[in-house]
Each structure stands twice: as structure tokens, then as C-alpha cells.
Amino acid sequence: MNDRMESREQKTVLTLMAHPDDAEFLCGGTLALLADRGFEVHIASATPGDCGTATLSREEISNIRRAEGRASAALLAGKFHCLEASDLLVFYGEPLVRRATALLRRVRPHLVITHNPQDYMPDHEQISLVARAACFNAPVPNAPVAELPEDAVTTGKDKRGKPRPPPDPPAPRIPHLYYADPVEGKDPLGQPVRPDVCIDVSGCLERKERILGAHVSQREWLRHHHGMDEYIESMRRWGAERGKMIGAASAEGFRQHRGHSFPQDDLLRATLGPLARSPS
């Protein structure tokens, strides 16, 4: 592997979460800070969020939410990916693990952020396990992969009539893996989940609001299903709660996966310096 490829990989962050607006809500400020430090940003969703509506068909809302995901990622000069699982039916299994592993090989991130393993809904918990498996699998030469939905065509040629490229090679390493806070910072039994590190995002809160605000379809959905009419305000309140843990106006919390064979050094702390602090 040449130095150019190695350098690019070390400045790439991938979020792999369940729905198109999850990353922006849970770690949008951290993504903005990493982008400022030269990281290439990739935001991936397991689903197109096809159940996130009370009025539209699954196809209609999927098209809207994919477009919102692309618009949000573009605000960070990033790229949006969708693995095209069905909303509310995200499961750890061969099809999704194969696609996630292929995505890791395509993006070749040095840093991956996913949902907390314990969260309020199964989609979040299942994609967390899928992301963990994909991080481990991506460097394994014989690991099974599947065609990415973004590459899917009906013949052996691409949309321009040219032969499809060969599969992406194995990733060079297992990336650093972090779990974002669960929604409201608690597990399914209502017990608090304490982060290892909190990132001070006070200085980029307006940018976080803009990238989350790109998901305009979700304000009406959250009002209908969750009883929330404060899409941005709820994000602000939770950020302020995490901020109290480090004496900041707003923060995002993370836990690092440090199981066998995963990197043990803390890349978020090393990259973000004094903005990354231990909660009190």
C-alpha cells in the first residue's frame, strides 16, 4: 500500500448508524470538528428511514430521506451511504454484515462511530453489533462481502456501460471503534450509560444544528410518533446535559471499544486534544 493511500485512510471517519439522521443528532458536532482537522467524512445509514413518516409511502419517504442524508453530509464535504435494510427490521445477519464489511473496505476508515450497544430501540442495538463485526472483518482477506447498494446494476456493466471494477481490497487494519451515547444517555431499562470521554462541541453547535436541520422530514414525524415538536431543541437540551459533565455549554459522549485486537489508543483524544475530556 502506498503512502498516499495510507495517509488518506488515517484521515477518514465513518459513522454507521440505523437511520439517516442518527449520526447528526448523536455526533454531528464531533464530525464537524474532525472535518475541520482534515478528516474525510462518511455518514452511513443501515436503512433509508422508510418508516419515518405518518403520511407518505415507504418509497416516497425513502427517497426524501436519502436526499436529506446526502444534503447533510455535503455540509461537511462528506458522502452519504445507505445499506438499504428495512426500517424497524435491522438484524445482525449475513446480508447486512456482508454489506457493512464491503462498506468498510470501500471507505477504509481509521475511525468508526456507531450506536451504543444498549439503546432504546433494537435497530440501534443491532447495527452497533453489525458495525463491530464489520470493523473486525474488513481486514480479513477471505471475509465474505456483498455488492453495495450504491453499486448495484442489473448487468455486469456499470451505468456508463463499462465493466464494473473489482471488489475493494481488504482494509489495512481494524479501525478505532467508538460508541456514541444512547438516546437520552440511558439503556433500555432506564439506567444511565456513562461515557468514557465527552467532546466539547460548544464552538460548532450552530453547524451541528444546520446538518441536523437538513433532515426536514423528521420534524413532522417526531411530532406525530414521539410527541416531540422540538427536533433541534431536544438535541440542544441533551448536548447541554452532557456538557455539564465537563463544564461546557454542549458536549457529545462516547465509549471506545477496546476488546481484543481493536486499537487501544484513544484516537478521539489524540485528535481533538483539550476538547476531549473525561466526565466528572
GROMACS .gro file of C-alpha atoms in nm:
model
  280
    1MET     CA    1   0.000   0.000   0.000
    2ASN     CA    2   0.141   0.336  -0.097
    3ASP     CA    3   0.194   0.633   0.133
    4ARG     CA    4  -0.082   0.832  -0.035
    5MET     CA    5  -0.345   0.566   0.039
    6GLU     CA    6  -0.219   0.520   0.395
    7SER     CA    7  -0.236   0.894   0.461
    8ARG     CA    8  -0.591   0.915   0.324
    9GLU     CA    9  -0.710   0.626   0.540
   10GLN     CA   10  -0.577   0.785   0.857
   11LYS     CA   11  -0.794   1.090   0.795
   12THR     CA   12  -1.127   0.923   0.734
   13VAL     CA   13  -1.417   0.887   0.975
   14LEU     CA   14  -1.721   0.671   0.909
   15THR     CA   15  -2.042   0.673   1.110
   16LEU     CA   16  -2.255   0.361   1.069
   17MET     CA   17  -2.593   0.403   1.235
   18ALA     CA   18  -2.951   0.288   1.187
   19HIS     CA   19  -3.133   0.587   1.036
   20PRO     CA   20  -3.036   0.884   0.818
   21ASP     CA   21  -3.039   1.146   1.097
   22ASP     CA   22  -2.891   0.941   1.383
   23ALA     CA   23  -2.530   1.045   1.330
   24GLU     CA   24  -2.614   1.414   1.305
   25PHE     CA   25  -2.812   1.402   1.630
   26LEU     CA   26  -2.563   1.195   1.832
   27CYS     CA   27  -2.223   1.303   1.697
   28GLY     CA   28  -2.272   1.581   1.442
   29GLY     CA   29  -2.055   1.824   1.636
   30THR     CA   30  -1.770   1.575   1.661
   31LEU     CA   31  -1.793   1.510   1.287
   32ALA     CA   32  -1.766   1.885   1.224
   33LEU     CA   33  -1.457   1.907   1.446
   34LEU     CA   34  -1.295   1.612   1.270
   35ALA     CA   35  -1.374   1.763   0.931
   36ASP     CA   36  -1.201   2.082   1.044
   37ARG     CA   37  -0.892   1.874   1.118
   38GLY     CA   38  -0.875   1.725   0.772
   39PHE     CA   39  -1.085   1.412   0.816
   40GLU     CA   40  -1.288   1.291   0.521
   41VAL     CA   41  -1.642   1.233   0.649
   42HIS     CA   42  -1.866   0.942   0.553
   43ILE     CA   43  -2.214   0.906   0.704
   44ALA     CA   44  -2.377   0.566   0.655
   45SER     CA   45  -2.727   0.454   0.745
   46ALA     CA   46  -2.841   0.093   0.766
   47THR     CA   47  -3.184   0.196   0.641
   48PRO     CA   48  -3.332   0.477   0.433
   49GLY     CA   49  -3.564   0.552   0.725
   50ASP     CA   50  -3.861   0.413   0.538
   51CYS     CA   51  -4.089   0.406   0.842
   52GLY     CA   52  -4.019   0.764   0.948
   53THR     CA   53  -4.348   0.909   0.829
   54ALA     CA   54  -4.717   0.911   0.913
   55THR     CA   55  -4.840   1.011   0.568
   56LEU     CA   56  -4.605   0.901   0.288
   57SER     CA   57  -4.535   0.563   0.130
   58ARG     CA   58  -4.213   0.380   0.213
   59GLU     CA   59  -4.073   0.458  -0.131
   60GLU     CA   60  -4.161   0.827  -0.105
   61ILE     CA   61  -4.009   0.881   0.239
   62SER     CA   62  -3.703   0.672   0.148
   63ASN     CA   63  -3.630   0.897  -0.150
   64ILE     CA   64  -3.677   1.206   0.064
   65ARG     CA   65  -3.457   1.082   0.345
   66ARG     CA   66  -3.176   0.964   0.118
   67ALA     CA   67  -3.171   1.313  -0.033
   68GLU     CA   68  -3.168   1.469   0.315
   69GLY     CA   69  -2.878   1.241   0.412
   70ARG     CA   70  -2.681   1.350   0.107
   71ALA     CA   71  -2.754   1.716   0.177
   72SER     CA   72  -2.646   1.683   0.540
   73ALA     CA   73  -2.321   1.504   0.455
   74ALA     CA   74  -2.245   1.765   0.190
   75LEU     CA   75  -2.242   2.034   0.459
   76LEU     CA   76  -1.934   1.854   0.594
   77ALA     CA   77  -1.792   1.800   0.244
   78GLY     CA   78  -1.875   1.434   0.308
   79LYS     CA   79  -2.061   1.145   0.147
   80PHE     CA   80  -2.379   0.963   0.248
   81HIS     CA   81  -2.419   0.586   0.211
   82CYS     CA   82  -2.723   0.364   0.267
   83LEU     CA   83  -2.711  -0.014   0.316
   84GLU     CA   84  -3.084  -0.038   0.230
   85ALA     CA   85  -3.205  -0.256   0.517
   86SER     CA   86  -3.569  -0.212   0.618
   87ASP     CA   87  -3.651   0.033   0.895
   88LEU     CA   88  -3.758  -0.147   1.216
   89LEU     CA   89  -3.611  -0.470   1.075
   90VAL     CA   90  -3.237  -0.420   1.126
   91PHE     CA   91  -3.086  -0.752   1.232
   92TYR     CA   92  -2.737  -0.887   1.281
   93GLY     CA   93  -2.717  -1.138   0.999
   94GLU     CA   94  -2.525  -1.235   0.690
   95PRO     CA   95  -2.673  -0.992   0.434
   96LEU     CA   96  -2.617  -0.679   0.644
   97VAL     CA   97  -2.277  -0.787   0.779
   98ARG     CA   98  -2.161  -0.857   0.423
   99ARG     CA   99  -2.270  -0.510   0.307
  100ALA     CA  100  -2.120  -0.335   0.610
  101THR     CA  101  -1.790  -0.516   0.560
  102ALA     CA  102  -1.788  -0.411   0.195
  103LEU     CA  103  -1.853  -0.051   0.303
  104LEU     CA  104  -1.561  -0.061   0.546
  105ARG     CA  105  -1.338  -0.184   0.265
  106ARG     CA  106  -1.466   0.090   0.035
  107VAL     CA  107  -1.430   0.379   0.281
  108ARG     CA  108  -1.123   0.239   0.462
  109PRO     CA  109  -1.178   0.449   0.776
  110HIS     CA  110  -0.937   0.491   1.060
  111LEU     CA  111  -1.221   0.587   1.296
  112VAL     CA  112  -1.575   0.441   1.310
  113ILE     CA  113  -1.863   0.569   1.523
  114THR     CA  114  -2.178   0.365   1.577
  115HIS     CA  115  -2.469   0.335   1.819
  116ASN     CA  116  -2.425   0.231   2.180
  117PRO     CA  117  -2.476  -0.146   2.221
  118GLN     CA  118  -2.759  -0.072   2.467
  119ASP     CA  119  -3.013   0.178   2.334
  120TYR     CA  120  -3.385   0.246   2.326
  121MET     CA  121  -3.467   0.053   2.007
  122PRO     CA  122  -3.342  -0.273   1.852
  123ASP     CA  123  -3.239  -0.113   1.521
  124HIS     CA  124  -2.976   0.088   1.708
  125GLU     CA  125  -2.850  -0.211   1.905
  126GLN     CA  126  -2.834  -0.443   1.605
  127ILE     CA  127  -2.643  -0.206   1.377
  128SER     CA  128  -2.399  -0.148   1.661
  129LEU     CA  129  -2.316  -0.519   1.654
  130VAL     CA  130  -2.301  -0.519   1.274
  131ALA     CA  131  -2.058  -0.226   1.279
  132ARG     CA  132  -1.838  -0.402   1.534
  133ALA     CA  133  -1.830  -0.716   1.317
  134ALA     CA  134  -1.754  -0.518   1.002
  135CYS     CA  135  -1.462  -0.341   1.170
  136PHE     CA  136  -1.316  -0.680   1.264
  137ASN     CA  137  -1.395  -0.846   0.932
  138ALA     CA  138  -1.285  -0.580   0.685
  139PRO     CA  139  -0.909  -0.659   0.702
  140VAL     CA  140  -0.965  -1.037   0.671
  141PRO     CA  141  -0.887  -1.138   0.310
  142ASN     CA  142  -1.147  -1.416   0.298
  143ALA     CA  143  -1.420  -1.229   0.484
  144PRO     CA  144  -1.748  -1.254   0.288
  145VAL     CA  145  -1.878  -0.931   0.136
  146ALA     CA  146  -2.173  -0.833  -0.080
  147GLU     CA  147  -2.224  -0.575  -0.351
  148LEU     CA  148  -2.300  -0.235  -0.206
  149PRO     CA  149  -2.643  -0.096  -0.295
  150GLU     CA  150  -2.476   0.215  -0.436
  151ASP     CA  151  -2.301  -0.009  -0.691
  152ALA     CA  152  -2.598  -0.226  -0.780
  153VAL     CA  153  -2.670  -0.269  -1.151
  154THR     CA  154  -2.868  -0.524  -1.344
  155THR     CA  155  -2.587  -0.638  -1.573
  156GLY     CA  156  -2.215  -0.696  -1.550
  157LYS     CA  157  -2.153  -0.336  -1.656
  158ASP     CA  158  -2.191  -0.007  -1.476
  159LYS     CA  159  -2.434   0.268  -1.572
  160ARG     CA  160  -2.191   0.403  -1.832
  161GLY     CA  161  -2.164   0.066  -2.000
  162LYS     CA  162  -1.817  -0.001  -1.862
  163PRO     CA  163  -1.723  -0.321  -1.679
  164ARG     CA  164  -1.770  -0.298  -1.305
  165PRO     CA  165  -1.449  -0.256  -1.104
  166PRO     CA  166  -1.319  -0.548  -0.899
  167PRO     CA  167  -1.416  -0.569  -0.531
  168ASP     CA  168  -1.235  -0.338  -0.293
  169PRO     CA  169  -0.928  -0.497  -0.131
  170PRO     CA  170  -0.920  -0.583   0.240
  171ALA     CA  171  -0.880  -0.292   0.478
  172PRO     CA  172  -0.527  -0.240   0.611
  173ARG     CA  173  -0.628  -0.261   0.977
  174ILE     CA  174  -0.910  -0.279   1.229
  175PRO     CA  175  -1.021   0.083   1.281
  176HIS     CA  176  -1.075   0.262   1.609
  177LEU     CA  177  -1.436   0.198   1.710
  178TYR     CA  178  -1.644   0.431   1.929
  179TYR     CA  179  -1.999   0.407   2.057
  180ALA     CA  180  -2.197   0.729   2.071
  181ASP     CA  181  -2.428   0.800   2.361
  182PRO     CA  182  -2.756   0.611   2.361
  183VAL     CA  183  -3.057   0.834   2.314
  184GLU     CA  184  -3.111   1.029   2.639
  185GLY     CA  185  -2.800   0.863   2.780
  186LYS     CA  186  -2.979   0.557   2.916
  187ASP     CA  187  -3.016   0.187   2.837
  188PRO     CA  188  -3.348   0.012   2.764
  189LEU     CA  189  -3.410  -0.033   3.138
  190GLY     CA  190  -3.365   0.337   3.202
  191GLN     CA  191  -3.025   0.304   3.365
  192PRO     CA  192  -2.768   0.576   3.285
  193VAL     CA  193  -2.485   0.491   3.045
  194ARG     CA  194  -2.174   0.687   3.138
  195PRO     CA  195  -1.938   0.795   2.857
  196ASP     CA  196  -1.561   0.748   2.871
  197VAL     CA  197  -1.496   1.078   2.701
  198CYS     CA  198  -1.701   1.387   2.622
  199ILE     CA  199  -1.623   1.612   2.327
  200ASP     CA  200  -1.681   1.984   2.377
  201VAL     CA  201  -1.886   2.086   2.073
  202SER     CA  202  -1.986   2.429   2.203
  203GLY     CA  203  -1.789   2.605   1.931
  204CYS     CA  204  -1.963   2.422   1.646
  205LEU     CA  205  -2.316   2.394   1.782
  206GLU     CA  206  -2.463   2.612   1.506
  207ARG     CA  207  -2.305   2.387   1.243
  208LYS     CA  208  -2.446   2.081   1.416
  209GLU     CA  209  -2.790   2.241   1.407
  210ARG     CA  210  -2.755   2.306   1.034
  211ILE     CA  211  -2.657   1.949   0.947
  212LEU     CA  212  -2.933   1.806   1.166
  213GLY     CA  213  -3.177   2.059   1.022
  214ALA     CA  214  -3.113   1.915   0.674
  215HIS     CA  215  -3.341   1.628   0.780
  216VAL     CA  216  -3.652   1.840   0.743
  217SER     CA  217  -3.892   1.547   0.707
  218GLN     CA  218  -3.830   1.428   1.060
  219ARG     CA  219  -3.980   1.722   1.250
  220GLU     CA  220  -4.333   1.621   1.150
  221TRP     CA  221  -4.265   1.251   1.211
  222LEU     CA  222  -4.125   1.306   1.560
  223ARG     CA  223  -4.420   1.525   1.649
  224HIS     CA  224  -4.661   1.252   1.536
  225HIS     CA  225  -4.492   0.941   1.682
  226HIS     CA  226  -4.270   1.064   1.968
  227GLY     CA  227  -4.481   1.358   2.083
  228MET     CA  228  -4.188   1.592   2.012
  229ASP     CA  229  -4.221   1.923   1.833
  230GLU     CA  230  -3.869   2.032   1.916
  231TYR     CA  231  -3.634   1.843   1.686
  232ILE     CA  232  -3.346   2.087   1.727
  233GLU     CA  233  -3.435   2.186   2.083
  234SER     CA  234  -3.418   1.827   2.205
  235MET     CA  235  -3.067   1.800   2.060
  236ARG     CA  236  -2.969   2.123   2.233
  237ARG     CA  237  -3.103   2.005   2.568
  238TRP     CA  238  -2.921   1.675   2.554
  239GLY     CA  239  -2.597   1.843   2.448
  240ALA     CA  240  -2.628   2.079   2.744
  241GLU     CA  241  -2.676   1.783   2.981
  242ARG     CA  242  -2.360   1.613   2.856
  243GLY     CA  243  -2.181   1.947   2.863
  244LYS     CA  244  -2.237   1.973   3.239
  245MET     CA  245  -2.012   1.669   3.282
  246ILE     CA  246  -1.711   1.863   3.150
  247GLY     CA  247  -1.805   2.224   3.224
  248ALA     CA  248  -1.900   2.303   2.865
  249ALA     CA  249  -2.208   2.455   2.706
  250SER     CA  250  -2.259   2.146   2.488
  251ALA     CA  251  -2.091   1.808   2.453
  252GLU     CA  252  -2.122   1.464   2.294
  253GLY     CA  253  -2.033   1.146   2.481
  254PHE     CA  254  -1.855   0.833   2.359
  255ARG     CA  255  -1.726   0.498   2.478
  256GLN     CA  256  -1.438   0.325   2.300
  257HIS     CA  257  -1.443  -0.042   2.205
  258ARG     CA  258  -1.120  -0.187   2.340
  259GLY     CA  259  -1.177  -0.559   2.300
  260HIS     CA  260  -0.905  -0.796   2.183
  261SER     CA  261  -0.745  -0.696   1.851
  262PHE     CA  262  -0.903  -0.348   1.846
  263PRO     CA  263  -0.682  -0.037   1.882
  264GLN     CA  264  -0.616   0.055   2.243
  265ASP     CA  265  -0.506   0.416   2.199
  266ASP     CA  266  -0.771   0.688   2.213
  267LEU     CA  267  -0.781   0.849   1.868
  268LEU     CA  268  -1.053   1.099   1.957
  269ARG     CA  269  -0.847   1.238   2.245
  270ALA     CA  270  -0.530   1.241   2.037
  271THR     CA  271  -0.704   1.426   1.754
  272LEU     CA  272  -0.922   1.671   1.945
  273GLY     CA  273  -0.686   1.748   2.234
  274PRO     CA  274  -0.838   1.966   2.508
  275LEU     CA  275  -1.183   1.944   2.351
  276ALA     CA  276  -1.190   1.575   2.455
  277ARG     CA  277  -1.226   1.548   2.832
  278SER     CA  278  -1.314   1.286   3.090
  279PRO     CA  279  -1.654   1.339   3.252
  280SER     CA  280  -1.658   1.438   3.618
   0.00000   0.00000   0.00000
